[in-house]
Amino acid sequence: MVKIFKAYADETRLKIVKLLLSKQAKGGLCVCQILNALQMKQAAVSKALNVLKNAGVVTDIKKGMWVYYSISDTNQTKDINIIIKKELGSDTIAIKTAGAIKSPQACCDSKRCK
């Protein structure tokens, strides 16, 4: 449980969680979509996704040449995600960020999302 709370306790990781909880992220997001929406460097996003994945907060699935990340729906993370999702409606930065999500074909080159 401590590992899960530590995963949420970082601003970058929390931004990613908020992005993945947004309506625009249905079906998951690839790394380049997250990079473009958050305007962050790939190393920071990859490191944050790794911590979130190891804590069981996110899952990944490979579809074609892209790896998509989505929120894990485990009993341990479900209640925390409900609280974060309720906050999303009033979080103008998260709403603006979610609006910046592009299709993977529009933002990815084959090297960044594999």
mmCIF file of C-alpha atoms in Angstrom:
data_model
loop_
_atom_site.group_PDB
_atom_site.id
_atom_site.type_symbol
_atom_site.label_atom_id
_atom_site.label_comp_id
_atom_site.label_asym_id
_atom_site.label_seq_id
_atom_site.Cartn_x
_atom_site.Cartn_y
_atom_site.Cartn_z
ATOM 1 C CA MET A 1 0.000 0.000 0.000
ATOM 2 C CA VAL A 2 2.899 2.373 0.765
ATOM 3 C CA LYS A 3 4.239 1.798 -2.759
ATOM 4 C CA ILE A 4 0.900 2.900 -4.216
ATOM 5 C CA PHE A 5 0.732 6.106 -2.163
ATOM 6 C CA LYS A 6 4.341 6.925 -3.050
ATOM 7 C CA ALA A 7 3.462 6.502 -6.724
ATOM 8 C CA TYR A 8 0.679 9.092 -6.431
ATOM 9 C CA ALA A 9 2.839 11.458 -4.338
ATOM 10 C CA ASP A 10 4.785 12.961 -7.237
ATOM 11 C CA GLU A 11 3.524 15.862 -9.350
ATOM 12 C CA THR A 12 4.563 14.328 -12.678
ATOM 13 C CA ARG A 13 3.018 10.963 -11.862
ATOM 14 C CA LEU A 14 -0.176 12.621 -10.619
ATOM 15 C CA LYS A 15 -0.425 14.607 -13.878
ATOM 16 C CA ILE A 16 -0.134 11.353 -15.827
ATOM 17 C CA VAL A 17 -2.811 9.701 -13.665
ATOM 18 C CA LYS A 18 -5.140 12.675 -14.181
ATOM 19 C CA LEU A 19 -4.512 12.524 -17.916
ATOM 20 C CA LEU A 20 -5.236 8.785 -18.034
ATOM 21 C CA LEU A 21 -8.416 9.290 -15.991
ATOM 22 C CA SER A 22 -9.740 11.914 -18.417
ATOM 23 C CA LYS A 23 -12.544 11.058 -20.860
ATOM 24 C CA GLN A 24 -10.187 11.653 -23.778
ATOM 25 C CA ALA A 25 -7.922 8.814 -22.593
ATOM 26 C CA LYS A 26 -10.467 6.009 -23.051
ATOM 27 C CA GLY A 27 -8.626 2.951 -24.300
ATOM 28 C CA GLY A 28 -5.311 4.243 -23.002
ATOM 29 C CA LEU A 29 -2.636 6.583 -24.274
ATOM 30 C CA CYS A 30 0.729 5.888 -25.854
ATOM 31 C CA VAL A 31 3.884 7.554 -24.546
ATOM 32 C CA CYS A 32 3.999 10.166 -27.302
ATOM 33 C CA GLN A 33 0.408 11.226 -26.582
ATOM 34 C CA ILE A 34 1.350 11.716 -22.924
ATOM 35 C CA LEU A 35 4.538 13.580 -23.911
ATOM 36 C CA ASN A 36 2.667 15.934 -26.222
ATOM 37 C CA ALA A 37 -0.207 16.581 -23.820
ATOM 38 C CA LEU A 38 2.045 17.264 -20.823
ATOM 39 C CA GLN A 39 4.871 18.949 -22.785
ATOM 40 C CA MET A 40 7.489 16.927 -20.907
ATOM 41 C CA LYS A 41 10.680 15.095 -21.821
ATOM 42 C CA GLN A 42 10.488 11.410 -22.692
ATOM 43 C CA ALA A 43 12.892 10.370 -19.911
ATOM 44 C CA ALA A 44 10.728 11.984 -17.210
ATOM 45 C CA VAL A 45 7.501 10.485 -18.563
ATOM 46 C CA SER A 46 9.028 7.022 -19.033
ATOM 47 C CA LYS A 47 10.443 7.045 -15.501
ATOM 48 C CA ALA A 48 7.095 8.164 -14.058
ATOM 49 C CA LEU A 49 5.187 5.521 -16.034
ATOM 50 C CA ASN A 50 7.597 2.856 -14.804
ATOM 51 C CA VAL A 51 6.998 3.830 -11.152
ATOM 52 C CA LEU A 52 3.220 3.884 -11.708
ATOM 53 C CA LYS A 53 3.333 0.495 -13.441
ATOM 54 C CA ASN A 54 5.482 -1.095 -10.716
ATOM 55 C CA ALA A 55 3.041 0.184 -8.076
ATOM 56 C CA GLY A 56 0.097 -1.288 -9.981
ATOM 57 C CA VAL A 57 -1.466 2.111 -10.697
ATOM 58 C CA VAL A 58 -1.247 1.768 -14.496
ATOM 59 C CA THR A 59 -1.121 -1.138 -16.903
ATOM 60 C CA ASP A 60 0.288 -1.300 -20.397
ATOM 61 C CA ILE A 61 -0.699 -3.167 -23.516
ATOM 62 C CA LYS A 62 1.057 -3.347 -26.865
ATOM 63 C CA LYS A 63 -1.140 -2.663 -29.899
ATOM 64 C CA GLY A 64 0.737 -2.815 -33.156
ATOM 65 C CA MET A 65 3.781 -0.619 -32.827
ATOM 66 C CA TRP A 66 2.454 1.395 -29.869
ATOM 67 C CA VAL A 67 2.348 0.634 -26.154
ATOM 68 C CA TYR A 68 -0.777 2.057 -24.524
ATOM 69 C CA TYR A 69 -0.985 2.919 -20.829
ATOM 70 C CA SER A 70 -4.247 2.968 -18.918
ATOM 71 C CA ILE A 71 -5.384 3.168 -15.309
ATOM 72 C CA SER A 72 -5.357 -0.109 -13.430
ATOM 73 C CA ASP A 73 -8.714 -1.030 -11.958
ATOM 74 C CA THR A 74 -7.555 -2.809 -8.818
ATOM 75 C CA ASN A 75 -9.265 -2.689 -5.430
ATOM 76 C CA GLN A 76 -6.218 -0.919 -3.994
ATOM 77 C CA THR A 77 -6.271 1.958 -6.491
ATOM 78 C CA LYS A 78 -9.986 2.244 -7.281
ATOM 79 C CA ASP A 79 -10.981 4.525 -4.360
ATOM 80 C CA ILE A 80 -7.982 6.818 -4.825
ATOM 81 C CA ASN A 81 -8.772 7.161 -8.528
ATOM 82 C CA ILE A 82 -12.407 8.035 -7.740
ATOM 83 C CA ILE A 83 -11.224 10.924 -5.552
ATOM 84 C CA ILE A 84 -8.793 12.145 -8.224
ATOM 85 C CA LYS A 85 -11.451 11.859 -10.935
ATOM 86 C CA LYS A 86 -13.932 13.934 -8.874
ATOM 87 C CA GLU A 87 -11.277 16.652 -8.625
ATOM 88 C CA LEU A 88 -10.717 16.643 -12.399
ATOM 89 C CA GLY A 89 -13.843 18.676 -13.123
ATOM 90 C CA SER A 90 -12.457 21.689 -11.273
ATOM 91 C CA ASP A 91 -8.827 21.232 -12.350
ATOM 92 C CA THR A 92 -8.532 23.629 -15.298
ATOM 93 C CA ILE A 93 -4.943 22.625 -16.033
ATOM 94 C CA ALA A 94 -5.897 18.936 -16.236
ATOM 95 C CA ILE A 95 -8.851 19.778 -18.498
ATOM 96 C CA LYS A 96 -6.625 21.856 -20.813
ATOM 97 C CA THR A 97 -3.986 19.104 -20.853
ATOM 98 C CA ALA A 98 -6.546 16.417 -21.690
ATOM 99 C CA GLY A 99 -7.729 18.578 -24.579
ATOM 100 C CA ALA A 100 -4.217 18.455 -26.049
ATOM 101 C CA ILE A 101 -4.293 14.681 -26.616
ATOM 102 C CA LYS A 102 -3.620 13.818 -30.252
ATOM 103 C CA SER A 103 -4.125 10.518 -32.042
ATOM 104 C CA PRO A 104 -1.006 8.319 -31.907
ATOM 105 C CA GLN A 105 -0.659 8.474 -35.686
ATOM 106 C CA ALA A 106 -0.651 12.282 -35.522
ATOM 107 C CA CYS A 107 2.050 12.595 -32.883
ATOM 108 C CA CYS A 108 4.217 9.481 -32.977
ATOM 109 C CA ASP A 109 7.201 8.556 -34.990
ATOM 110 C CA SER A 110 7.970 4.856 -34.906
ATOM 111 C CA LYS A 111 10.972 5.244 -32.567
ATOM 112 C CA ARG A 112 9.269 7.075 -29.666
ATOM 113 C CA CYS A 113 6.343 4.784 -28.903
ATOM 114 C CA LYS A 114 7.812 1.325 -29.290
#
